[in-house]
Amino acid sequence: MKRPKAFGFDVFGTVVDWRTSIARESAGFLAAIGRGDLDAERFADVWRQRYQPAMANVRDGRREFVILDVLHREMLVDLLRHHGVDADALDPVLVTDWAHAWHRLDPWPDSAAGLARLRALAPVVTLSNGNVSLMIELSRRAGLEWDAILGAEHARGFKPAREVYLATAAASGVEAGEFCLVAAHHSDLAAAREAGLMTAYIDRPMEYGGAPAPDRDQRQDWDYEADSLTALAAQLEART
Amino acid sequence: MKRPKAFGFDVFGTVVDWRTSIARESAGFLAAIGRGDLDAERFADVWRQRYQPAMANVRDGRREFVILDVLHREMLVDLLRHHGVDADALDPVLVTDWAHAWHRLDPWPDSAAGLARLRALAPVVTLSNGNVSLMIELSRRAGLEWDAILGAEHARGFKPAREVYLATAAASGVEAGEFCLVAAHHSDLAAAREAGLMTAYIDRPMEYGGAPAPDRDQRQDWDYEADSLTALAAQLEART
């Protein structure tokens, strides 16, 4: 296995801990709207569960591409409605700020250091469904440094659509077979491998608060496997 | 004048010294193909002069968007033909490497430090006609750090088309009026102002080797003016 010439990163779950951050932010917003009775961790989980169906409408061509900020806000409004809260009756600035909680996710402890070490080896770009402004704010807050923000908004599609992987590799200036997706999700890695990319799996057992991952049945023998980005960097540094 | 919420940078001429770098690289390639008789600085100037006409075909809708690497290679082949050299008879790897000389431009002495200081104030993105892989390679080599690589390839158009400025501001997550183009070219700044952006002019008297700039008649009273990126940073740091 040759060392990749560039790395593309899944971000939600792989680089940042969305669940803890969204639960913490949602606890504050729920209290602010007088619904402190709702469980914030459960709220985070259900918000995230609406993620794939929301993107499917774009992937399947039923809807024009929109950035993830738009979908996050729609999912939030829908989830509030499910709990009997009319988002139209709330301050729209509060609703947008809540939807933008996805701009304020904390990194896993190894993320910034691991990315910096990998970036010393080859270009490191985002290959996330998150939009550019989300990635800019998240990365500045978390101290994450990238060579470019690519993925969904650049490709105008959502993973696991094949063209998102291929467009990200092409924009990075390398062949698909020289480009490695780094992700904590077997489903994402499976689609990347199908598109011809190299694959690196990062085990993040706390992504779902310790509950099993929904895509655990899609596990394969990936090109690289590690339990942190610093451990992946150490593997690759040893391979010249 | 309020401080901008994000900065978009022109790169060729504003952040990097394309002329010295392209002349140096072309001197080597010209010698390698047995045409050391041609003046390398003149070769660099004429290559650059073909830049606007090449992009105009895309801007005017006569051609689908292609990345600047493609246009740089076509301009080079055409320029060689003008000097009686058939590029098809040369090693295609050499021709591509020569076209990619635009990935290896040296920064002005103040660029890396100035960008770092501006980036401490607000997000800093590229708003260049260069493609993503060009910007990645150039920035890694020159030690330039950005929050995102935007501009032409993201917007699928070339400056001075209005939508390139607006798409870059939007992807950065700010209103056009809060977004500042930083550029050494009056023509670029005039188009940005027309699109509603803030403007910062950087004087780069050596961009054309000391010769007058071709767009000097388009000078206006820009929102900010400085003779280096560090000087611009100092002005903005003083404005809270």
Tab-separated table of C-alpha atoms in Angstrom:
chain	number	residue	atom	x	y	z
A	1	MET	CA	0.000	0.000	0.000
A	2	LYS	CA	1.574	3.274	-1.147
A	3	ARG	CA	1.252	6.383	0.972
A	4	PRO	CA	-1.617	8.618	-0.215
A	5	LYS	CA	-0.754	11.822	-2.095
A	6	ALA	CA	-3.629	13.694	-0.401
A	7	PHE	CA	-6.138	13.109	2.405
A	8	GLY	CA	-9.844	13.966	2.444
A	9	PHE	CA	-11.570	14.033	5.814
A	10	ASP	CA	-15.041	13.256	6.907
A	11	VAL	CA	-15.602	15.726	9.755
A	12	PHE	CA	-18.807	15.048	11.782
A	13	GLY	CA	-17.894	12.125	14.045
A	14	THR	CA	-14.418	11.615	12.608
A	15	VAL	CA	-12.787	14.933	13.569
A	16	VAL	CA	-15.406	16.475	15.875
A	17	ASP	CA	-17.751	15.101	18.545
A	18	TRP	CA	-21.098	16.319	17.224
A	19	ARG	CA	-23.257	14.559	19.831
A	20	THR	CA	-21.790	16.084	22.996
A	21	SER	CA	-21.646	19.537	21.404
A	22	ILE	CA	-25.178	19.506	19.948
A	23	ALA	CA	-26.622	18.158	23.196
A	24	ARG	CA	-24.870	20.900	25.214
A	25	GLU	CA	-26.014	23.668	22.833
A	26	SER	CA	-29.553	22.258	22.577
A	27	ALA	CA	-29.879	22.053	26.370
A	28	GLY	CA	-29.333	25.818	26.475
A	29	PHE	CA	-31.749	26.598	23.667
A	30	LEU	CA	-34.418	24.211	25.025
A	31	ALA	CA	-34.205	25.946	28.399
A	32	ALA	CA	-34.437	29.344	26.667
A	33	ILE	CA	-37.721	28.392	24.982
A	34	GLY	CA	-39.141	26.861	28.159
A	35	ARG	CA	-38.728	23.230	27.086
A	36	GLY	CA	-36.068	22.133	29.557
A	37	ASP	CA	-38.232	19.009	30.039
A	38	LEU	CA	-36.897	17.514	26.797
A	39	ASP	CA	-33.767	15.321	26.936
A	40	ALA	CA	-30.970	17.168	25.114
A	41	GLU	CA	-28.938	14.065	24.191
A	42	ARG	CA	-32.008	12.408	22.720
A	43	PHE	CA	-32.728	15.691	20.888
A	44	ALA	CA	-29.205	15.595	19.378
A	45	ASP	CA	-29.596	11.964	18.301
A	46	VAL	CA	-32.943	12.538	16.613
A	47	TRP	CA	-31.702	15.704	14.884
A	48	ARG	CA	-28.789	13.672	13.480
A	49	GLN	CA	-31.113	10.821	12.409
A	50	ARG	CA	-32.935	13.249	10.112
A	51	TYR	CA	-29.663	14.021	8.327
A	52	GLN	CA	-29.613	11.210	5.747
A	53	PRO	CA	-33.285	11.550	4.704
A	54	ALA	CA	-32.856	15.327	4.301
A	55	MET	CA	-29.876	14.878	1.979
A	56	ALA	CA	-31.528	12.034	0.066
A	57	ASN	CA	-33.914	14.466	-1.639
A	58	VAL	CA	-30.927	16.245	-3.168
A	59	ARG	CA	-29.016	13.055	-3.955
A	60	ASP	CA	-32.054	11.587	-5.700
A	61	GLY	CA	-32.606	14.703	-7.794
A	62	ARG	CA	-35.950	15.654	-6.182
A	63	ARG	CA	-34.446	18.918	-5.000
A	64	GLU	CA	-31.747	21.357	-6.158
A	65	PHE	CA	-28.554	21.368	-4.123
A	66	VAL	CA	-28.747	23.487	-0.978
A	67	ILE	CA	-26.015	23.883	1.638
A	68	LEU	CA	-26.221	21.839	4.823
A	69	ASP	CA	-26.991	24.930	6.952
A	70	VAL	CA	-30.353	25.107	5.166
A	71	LEU	CA	-31.100	21.423	5.826
A	72	HIS	CA	-29.978	21.681	9.475
A	73	ARG	CA	-32.423	24.538	10.001
A	74	GLU	CA	-35.295	22.677	8.291
A	75	MET	CA	-34.596	19.535	10.352
A	76	LEU	CA	-34.608	21.638	13.524
A	77	VAL	CA	-37.915	23.314	12.664
A	78	ASP	CA	-39.413	19.912	11.897
A	79	LEU	CA	-38.102	18.396	15.127
A	80	LEU	CA	-39.488	21.294	17.162
A	81	ARG	CA	-42.872	20.869	15.467
A	82	HIS	CA	-42.763	17.179	16.455
A	83	HIS	CA	-42.482	18.378	20.067
A	84	GLY	CA	-45.362	20.814	19.664
A	85	VAL	CA	-43.179	23.924	19.269
A	86	ASP	CA	-43.991	26.308	16.413
A	87	ALA	CA	-40.617	27.644	15.246
A	88	ASP	CA	-42.354	30.501	13.420
A	89	ALA	CA	-43.390	31.858	16.817
A	90	LEU	CA	-39.763	31.948	18.023
A	91	ASP	CA	-37.171	34.668	17.387
A	92	PRO	CA	-35.726	33.759	13.959
A	93	VAL	CA	-32.255	34.828	15.139
A	94	LEU	CA	-32.481	32.240	17.935
A	95	VAL	CA	-33.577	29.510	15.504
A	96	THR	CA	-30.721	30.283	13.097
A	97	ASP	CA	-28.216	30.410	15.951
A	98	TRP	CA	-29.486	26.994	17.146
A	99	ALA	CA	-29.191	25.555	13.621
A	100	HIS	CA	-25.655	26.952	13.555
A	101	ALA	CA	-24.777	24.931	16.660
A	102	TRP	CA	-23.283	22.621	13.993
A	103	HIS	CA	-20.652	25.358	13.425
A	104	ARG	CA	-19.536	24.999	17.059
A	105	LEU	CA	-18.617	21.338	17.512
A	106	ASP	CA	-15.699	20.378	19.730
A	107	PRO	CA	-12.859	18.335	18.216
A	108	TRP	CA	-11.792	14.953	19.573
A	109	PRO	CA	-8.630	15.425	21.706
A	110	ASP	CA	-6.280	14.033	19.010
A	111	SER	CA	-7.762	15.898	16.011
A	112	ALA	CA	-5.764	19.128	15.739
A	113	ALA	CA	-2.422	17.436	16.413
A	114	GLY	CA	-3.180	14.505	14.096
A	115	LEU	CA	-4.228	16.768	11.229
A	116	ALA	CA	-1.089	18.873	11.618
A	117	ARG	CA	1.116	15.761	11.416
A	118	LEU	CA	-0.726	14.378	8.377
A	119	ARG	CA	-0.549	17.791	6.727
A	120	ALA	CA	3.239	17.654	6.997
A	121	LEU	CA	3.087	14.535	4.770
A	122	ALA	CA	0.561	15.621	2.106
A	123	PRO	CA	-2.330	18.035	1.486
A	124	VAL	CA	-5.260	17.606	3.872
A	125	VAL	CA	-8.745	18.751	2.755
A	126	THR	CA	-12.279	18.371	4.064
A	127	LEU	CA	-14.512	15.835	2.324
A	128	SER	CA	-17.576	16.540	4.417
A	129	ASN	CA	-21.226	17.250	3.697
A	130	GLY	CA	-20.874	20.443	5.726
A	131	ASN	CA	-20.845	23.743	3.848
A	132	VAL	CA	-17.857	26.063	3.555
A	133	SER	CA	-18.935	28.683	6.113
A	134	LEU	CA	-19.774	25.932	8.621
A	135	MET	CA	-16.306	24.417	8.124
A	136	ILE	CA	-14.574	27.806	8.387
A	137	GLU	CA	-16.241	28.656	11.702
A	138	LEU	CA	-15.865	25.146	13.137
A	139	SER	CA	-12.196	24.927	12.154
A	140	ARG	CA	-11.239	28.374	13.469
A	141	ARG	CA	-12.940	27.599	16.782
A	142	ALA	CA	-11.371	24.121	17.094
A	143	GLY	CA	-7.899	25.019	15.804
A	144	LEU	CA	-8.119	22.694	12.781
A	145	GLU	CA	-5.957	23.620	9.768
A	146	TRP	CA	-6.771	22.452	6.221
A	147	ASP	CA	-5.259	23.001	2.792
A	148	ALA	CA	-8.751	23.448	1.319
A	149	ILE	CA	-12.437	23.105	2.210
A	150	LEU	CA	-13.900	20.757	-0.400
A	151	GLY	CA	-16.644	18.093	-0.328
A	152	ALA	CA	-20.359	18.783	-0.713
A	153	GLU	CA	-20.541	22.505	-1.475
A	154	HIS	CA	-17.657	22.322	-3.962
A	155	ALA	CA	-19.178	19.275	-5.703
A	156	ARG	CA	-22.794	20.498	-5.304
A	157	GLY	CA	-23.923	17.098	-4.055
A	158	PHE	CA	-23.907	15.050	-0.876
A	159	LYS	CA	-21.943	11.947	0.064
A	160	PRO	CA	-22.247	9.071	-0.563
A	161	ALA	CA	-22.810	10.243	-4.179
A	162	ARG	CA	-19.818	9.032	-6.173
A	163	GLU	CA	-19.123	12.405	-7.819
A	164	VAL	CA	-18.469	14.085	-4.461
A	165	TYR	CA	-15.488	11.773	-3.808
A	166	LEU	CA	-14.181	12.106	-7.362
A	167	ALA	CA	-14.615	15.899	-7.537
A	168	THR	CA	-12.744	16.325	-4.239
A	169	ALA	CA	-9.807	14.190	-5.387
A	170	ALA	CA	-9.685	16.005	-8.754
A	171	ALA	CA	-9.785	19.466	-7.183
A	172	SER	CA	-6.938	18.388	-4.892
A	173	GLY	CA	-4.874	17.658	-7.996
A	174	VAL	CA	-4.405	13.899	-7.511
A	175	GLU	CA	-5.809	10.722	-9.068
A	176	ALA	CA	-8.679	9.023	-7.208
A	177	GLY	CA	-6.426	6.045	-6.433
A	178	GLU	CA	-3.865	8.329	-4.753
A	179	PHE	CA	-6.467	10.053	-2.576
A	180	CYS	CA	-7.446	8.654	0.825
A	181	LEU	CA	-10.763	9.224	2.605
A	182	VAL	CA	-10.323	9.297	6.382
A	183	ALA	CA	-13.624	8.531	8.133
A	184	ALA	CA	-15.177	6.933	11.204
A	185	HIS	CA	-18.051	5.520	9.115
A	186	HIS	CA	-18.001	2.248	7.193
A	187	SER	CA	-20.790	3.448	4.874
A	188	ASP	CA	-18.754	6.498	3.830
A	189	LEU	CA	-15.595	4.425	3.322
A	190	ALA	CA	-17.492	1.825	1.293
A	191	ALA	CA	-18.716	4.507	-1.131
A	192	ALA	CA	-15.216	5.993	-1.365
A	193	ARG	CA	-13.702	2.591	-2.142
A	194	GLU	CA	-16.389	2.006	-4.772
A	195	ALA	CA	-15.286	5.311	-6.385
A	196	GLY	CA	-11.652	4.126	-6.415
A	197	LEU	CA	-10.262	5.993	-3.392
A	198	MET	CA	-7.964	4.691	-0.672
A	199	THR	CA	-9.572	4.302	2.754
A	200	ALA	CA	-8.567	4.955	6.372
A	201	TYR	CA	-10.917	4.008	9.207
A	202	ILE	CA	-10.791	5.878	12.517
A	203	ASP	CA	-12.558	4.129	15.390
A	204	ARG	CA	-14.659	6.613	17.376
A	205	PRO	CA	-16.555	4.459	19.908
A	206	MET	CA	-18.097	7.482	21.659
A	207	GLU	CA	-19.611	9.044	18.521
A	208	TYR	CA	-23.059	7.733	19.504
A	209	GLY	CA	-22.429	8.048	23.257
A	210	GLY	CA	-21.225	4.435	23.406
A	211	ALA	CA	-24.194	2.977	21.487
A	212	PRO	CA	-23.355	0.796	18.444
A	213	ALA	CA	-22.830	2.592	15.108
A	214	PRO	CA	-25.747	2.273	12.666
A	215	ASP	CA	-23.433	1.166	9.819
A	216	ARG	CA	-21.443	-1.493	11.737
A	217	ASP	CA	-22.646	-4.213	9.320
A	218	GLN	CA	-20.790	-2.464	6.465
A	219	ARG	CA	-17.340	-3.025	7.967
A	220	GLN	CA	-14.632	-4.084	5.479
A	221	ASP	CA	-10.879	-4.553	5.637
A	222	TRP	CA	-9.826	-0.926	5.111
A	223	ASP	CA	-6.423	0.185	3.811
A	224	TYR	CA	-5.575	1.834	7.141
A	225	GLU	CA	-7.200	1.509	10.564
A	226	ALA	CA	-6.414	3.531	13.686
A	227	ASP	CA	-8.100	4.681	16.883
A	228	SER	CA	-7.029	8.331	16.544
A	229	LEU	CA	-5.661	10.767	13.964
A	230	THR	CA	-2.320	10.851	15.765
A	231	ALA	CA	-2.131	7.037	15.543
A	232	LEU	CA	-2.921	7.224	11.800
A	233	ALA	CA	-0.204	9.864	11.390
A	234	ALA	CA	2.299	7.619	13.183
A	235	GLN	CA	1.464	4.724	10.817
A	236	LEU	CA	1.946	6.916	7.757
A	237	GLU	CA	5.089	8.628	9.011
A	238	ALA	CA	6.658	5.164	9.339
A	239	ARG	CA	5.842	4.404	5.681
A	240	THR	CA	8.081	6.373	3.314
B	1	MET	CA	-15.710	52.371	7.696
B	2	LYS	CA	-16.432	49.204	9.715
B	3	ARG	CA	-13.864	46.436	9.884
B	4	PRO	CA	-14.617	43.662	7.358
B	5	LYS	CA	-16.032	40.366	8.671
B	6	ALA	CA	-14.000	38.360	6.129
B	7	PHE	CA	-11.237	38.995	3.594
B	8	GLY	CA	-10.958	37.603	0.056
B	9	PHE	CA	-7.560	37.801	-1.615
B	10	ASP	CA	-6.472	38.223	-5.144
B	11	VAL	CA	-3.284	36.126	-5.297
B	12	PHE	CA	-1.278	36.614	-8.549
B	13	GLY	CA	0.504	39.932	-8.069
B	14	THR	CA	-1.097	40.752	-4.717
B	15	VAL	CA	0.276	37.884	-2.600
B	16	VAL	CA	2.871	36.330	-4.932
B	17	ASP	CA	5.385	37.745	-7.429
B	18	TRP	CA	4.345	35.855	-10.575
B	19	ARG	CA	6.742	37.664	-12.944
B	20	THR	CA	10.050	36.843	-11.251
B	21	SER	CA	8.978	33.243	-10.599
B	22	ILE	CA	7.632	32.553	-14.110
B	23	ALA	CA	10.707	34.139	-15.711
B	24	ARG	CA	13.038	32.014	-13.553
B	25	GLU	CA	11.126	28.799	-14.301
B	26	SER	CA	10.781	29.603	-18.008
B	27	ALA	CA	14.503	30.326	-18.324
B	28	GLY	CA	15.148	26.743	-17.217
B	29	PHE	CA	12.547	25.212	-19.525
B	30	LEU	CA	13.639	27.356	-22.506
B	31	ALA	CA	17.218	26.182	-22.016
B	32	ALA	CA	16.003	22.580	-21.748
B	33	ILE	CA	14.296	22.767	-25.156
B	34	GLY	CA	17.256	24.538	-26.771
B	35	ARG	CA	15.663	27.998	-26.882
B	36	GLY	CA	17.871	29.805	-24.410
B	37	ASP	CA	17.955	32.615	-27.001
B	38	LEU	CA	14.486	33.806	-25.927
B	39	ASP	CA	14.218	36.424	-23.161
B	40	ALA	CA	12.599	34.768	-20.146
B	41	GLU	CA	11.167	37.957	-18.613
B	42	ARG	CA	9.571	38.910	-21.895
B	43	PHE	CA	8.256	35.326	-22.151
B	44	ALA	CA	6.650	35.709	-18.691
B	45	ASP	CA	5.066	39.049	-19.633
B	46	VAL	CA	3.594	37.747	-22.882
B	47	TRP	CA	2.290	34.577	-21.180
B	48	ARG	CA	0.526	36.782	-18.626
B	49	GLN	CA	-0.860	39.081	-21.369
B	50	ARG	CA	-2.734	36.086	-22.828
B	51	TYR	CA	-4.481	35.551	-19.496
B	52	GLN	CA	-7.452	37.921	-19.907
B	53	PRO	CA	-8.320	36.895	-23.506
B	54	ALA	CA	-8.168	33.197	-22.495
B	55	MET	CA	-10.640	33.720	-19.646
B	56	ALA	CA	-12.883	35.989	-21.717
B	57	ASN	CA	-14.139	33.001	-23.735
B	58	VAL	CA	-15.476	31.468	-20.520
B	59	ARG	CA	-16.809	34.761	-19.129
B	60	ASP	CA	-18.641	35.503	-22.368
B	61	GLY	CA	-20.241	32.054	-22.482
B	62	ARG	CA	-18.400	30.884	-25.614
B	63	ARG	CA	-16.794	28.087	-23.633
B	64	GLU	CA	-17.688	25.922	-20.604
B	65	PHE	CA	-15.770	26.675	-17.427
B	66	VAL	CA	-12.359	25.029	-17.260
B	67	ILE	CA	-9.800	25.434	-14.481
B	68	LEU	CA	-6.936	27.877	-14.943
B	69	ASP	CA	-4.360	25.045	-15.234
B	70	VAL	CA	-5.989	24.135	-18.553
B	71	LEU	CA	-5.849	27.719	-19.817
B	72	HIS	CA	-2.244	28.182	-18.643
B	73	ARG	CA	-1.229	25.095	-20.646
B	74	GLU	CA	-3.097	26.258	-23.762
B	75	MET	CA	-1.543	29.725	-23.533
B	76	LEU	CA	1.903	28.164	-23.200
B	77	VAL	CA	1.399	25.902	-26.231
B	78	ASP	CA	0.198	28.889	-28.232
B	79	LEU	CA	3.116	31.044	-27.118
B	80	LEU	CA	5.604	28.310	-28.056
B	81	ARG	CA	3.958	27.998	-31.474
B	82	HIS	CA	4.390	31.760	-31.897
B	83	HIS	CA	8.145	31.158	-31.408
B	84	GLY	CA	8.179	28.299	-33.915
B	85	VAL	CA	8.178	25.518	-31.296
B	86	ASP	CA	5.709	22.633	-31.767
B	87	ALA	CA	4.660	21.647	-28.236
B	88	ASP	CA	3.298	18.326	-29.549
B	89	ALA	CA	6.887	17.349	-30.328
B	90	LEU	CA	7.980	17.975	-26.717
B	91	ASP	CA	7.668	15.600	-23.752
B	92	PRO	CA	4.086	16.202	-22.499
B	93	VAL	CA	5.307	15.829	-18.898
B	94	LEU	CA	7.708	18.736	-19.470
B	95	VAL	CA	4.950	20.891	-20.970
B	96	THR	CA	2.596	20.200	-18.050
B	97	ASP	CA	5.371	20.856	-15.547
B	98	TRP	CA	6.089	24.173	-17.283
B	99	ALA	CA	2.394	25.106	-17.248
B	100	HIS	CA	2.416	24.243	-13.542
B	101	ALA	CA	5.169	26.814	-12.941
B	102	TRP	CA	2.153	28.900	-11.836
B	103	HIS	CA	1.901	26.520	-8.820
B	104	ARG	CA	5.404	27.575	-7.735
B	105	LEU	CA	5.290	31.353	-7.361
B	106	ASP	CA	7.263	33.038	-4.597
B	107	PRO	CA	5.385	35.244	-2.108
B	108	TRP	CA	6.185	38.894	-1.536
B	109	PRO	CA	8.256	39.206	1.663
B	110	ASP	CA	5.312	40.494	3.763
B	111	SER	CA	2.669	38.036	2.536
B	112	ALA	CA	2.806	35.121	4.992
B	113	ALA	CA	3.128	37.363	8.049
B	114	GLY	CA	0.431	39.769	6.833
B	115	LEU	CA	-2.057	36.993	6.109
B	116	ALA	CA	-1.451	35.451	9.536
B	117	ARG	CA	-2.182	38.770	11.244
B	118	LEU	CA	-5.325	39.410	9.188
B	119	ARG	CA	-6.465	35.855	9.861
B	120	ALA	CA	-6.330	36.570	13.575
B	121	LEU	CA	-8.982	39.272	12.951
B	122	ALA	CA	-11.381	37.454	10.586
B	123	PRO	CA	-11.555	34.575	8.070
B	124	VAL	CA	-9.164	34.923	5.140
B	125	VAL	CA	-9.990	33.137	1.853
B	126	THR	CA	-8.635	33.191	-1.684
B	127	LEU	CA	-10.666	35.097	-4.295
B	128	SER	CA	-8.380	34.257	-7.206
B	129	ASN	CA	-8.880	32.925	-10.707
B	130	GLY	CA	-6.410	30.146	-9.859
B	131	ASN	CA	-7.789	26.641	-9.362
B	132	VAL	CA	-7.844	24.777	-6.059
B	133	SER	CA	-4.901	22.435	-6.711
B	134	LEU	CA	-2.784	25.376	-7.914
B	135	MET	CA	-3.613	27.293	-4.728
B	136	ILE	CA	-2.914	24.265	-2.507
B	137	GLU	CA	0.537	23.673	-3.992
B	138	LEU	CA	1.440	27.376	-4.128
B	139	SER	CA	0.306	27.986	-0.546
B	140	ARG	CA	2.085	24.954	0.936
B	141	ARG	CA	5.298	25.953	-0.819
B	142	ALA	CA	5.059	29.626	0.199
B	143	GLY	CA	3.799	29.061	3.759
B	144	LEU	CA	0.478	30.856	3.169
B	145	GLU	CA	-2.438	29.817	5.408
B	146	TRP	CA	-6.077	30.328	4.395
B	147	ASP	CA	-9.443	29.498	5.934
B	148	ALA	CA	-10.722	28.335	2.535
B	149	ILE	CA	-9.770	28.260	-1.161
B	150	LEU	CA	-12.652	29.960	-2.979
B	151	GLY	CA	-12.883	32.165	-6.093
B	152	ALA	CA	-13.041	30.896	-9.668
B	153	GLU	CA	-13.248	27.114	-9.294
B	154	HIS	CA	-15.828	27.345	-6.497
B	155	ALA	CA	-17.945	29.836	-8.482
B	156	ARG	CA	-17.254	28.193	-11.868
B	157	GLY	CA	-16.470	31.518	-13.481
B	158	PHE	CA	-13.631	33.994	-13.719
B	159	LYS	CA	-13.212	37.455	-12.250
B	160	PRO	CA	-14.227	40.140	-12.991
B	161	ALA	CA	-17.618	38.384	-13.397
B	162	ARG	CA	-19.874	39.705	-10.629
B	163	GLU	CA	-21.023	36.254	-9.476
B	164	VAL	CA	-17.484	35.217	-8.524
B	165	TYR	CA	-17.268	37.995	-5.927
B	166	LEU	CA	-20.780	37.340	-4.625
B	167	ALA	CA	-20.377	33.539	-4.491
B	168	THR	CA	-17.129	33.888	-2.537
B	169	ALA	CA	-18.673	36.240	0.032
B	170	ALA	CA	-21.729	33.973	0.390
B	171	ALA	CA	-19.664	30.805	0.829
B	172	SER	CA	-17.655	32.618	3.508
B	173	GLY	CA	-20.897	33.174	5.412
B	174	VAL	CA	-20.992	36.976	5.312
B	175	GLU	CA	-22.925	39.659	3.443
B	176	ALA	CA	-21.250	41.176	0.368
B	177	GLY	CA	-20.988	44.531	2.153
B	178	GLU	CA	-19.082	42.935	5.053
B	179	PHE	CA	-16.594	41.192	2.766
B	180	CYS	CA	-13.401	42.929	1.618
B	181	LEU	CA	-11.452	42.146	-1.548
B	182	VAL	CA	-7.725	42.692	-1.083
B	183	ALA	CA	-5.995	43.212	-4.435
B	184	ALA	CA	-3.146	45.009	-6.181
B	185	HIS	CA	-5.321	45.667	-9.260
B	186	HIS	CA	-7.698	48.585	-9.716
B	187	SER	CA	-9.728	46.656	-12.315
B	188	ASP	CA	-10.378	43.817	-9.853
B	189	LEU	CA	-11.284	46.228	-7.050
B	190	ALA	CA	-13.607	48.208	-9.351
B	191	ALA	CA	-15.569	45.029	-10.168
B	192	ALA	CA	-15.694	44.057	-6.482
B	193	ARG	CA	-17.009	47.499	-5.514
B	194	GLU	CA	-19.598	47.285	-8.291
B	195	ALA	CA	-20.755	43.979	-6.719
B	196	GLY	CA	-21.088	45.661	-3.306
B	197	LEU	CA	-17.865	44.484	-1.607
B	198	MET	CA	-15.441	46.509	0.496
B	199	THR	CA	-12.060	47.146	-1.115
B	200	ALA	CA	-8.416	47.197	0.011
B	201	TYR	CA	-5.688	48.190	-2.436
B	202	ILE	CA	-2.143	46.885	-1.986
B	203	ASP	CA	0.498	48.759	-3.956
B	204	ARG	CA	2.904	46.318	-5.657
B	205	PRO	CA	5.144	48.523	-7.821
B	206	MET	CA	7.375	45.601	-8.873
B	207	GLU	CA	4.537	43.378	-10.178
B	208	TYR	CA	5.429	44.297	-13.764
B	209	GLY	CA	9.155	44.656	-13.067
B	210	GLY	CA	8.744	48.375	-12.422
B	211	ALA	CA	6.744	49.111	-15.588
B	212	PRO	CA	3.381	50.898	-15.104
B	213	ALA	CA	0.333	48.722	-14.354
B	214	PRO	CA	-2.036	48.262	-17.319
B	215	ASP	CA	-5.080	49.248	-15.222
B	216	ARG	CA	-3.633	52.413	-13.632
B	217	ASP	CA	-6.368	54.536	-15.238
B	218	GLN	CA	-9.013	52.678	-13.167
B	219	ARG	CA	-7.731	53.963	-9.828
B	220	GLN	CA	-10.417	55.014	-7.341
B	221	ASP	CA	-10.464	56.053	-3.702
B	222	TRP	CA	-10.484	52.561	-2.126
B	223	ASP	CA	-11.715	51.797	1.391
B	224	TYR	CA	-8.217	50.810	2.515
B	225	GLU	CA	-4.819	51.385	0.894
B	226	ALA	CA	-1.467	49.971	2.002
B	227	ASP	CA	1.912	49.073	0.544
B	228	SER	CA	2.078	45.613	2.155
B	229	LEU	CA	-0.169	43.055	3.828
B	230	THR	CA	1.515	43.723	7.160
B	231	ALA	CA	0.737	47.440	6.779
B	232	LEU	CA	-2.902	46.594	5.992
B	233	ALA	CA	-3.016	44.348	9.063
B	234	ALA	CA	-1.661	47.174	11.220
B	235	GLN	CA	-4.384	49.547	9.959
B	236	LEU	CA	-7.113	47.008	10.715
B	237	GLU	CA	-5.724	45.980	14.095
B	238	ALA	CA	-5.963	49.648	15.122
B	239	ARG	CA	-9.676	49.736	14.172
B	240	THR	CA	-11.785	47.808	16.668
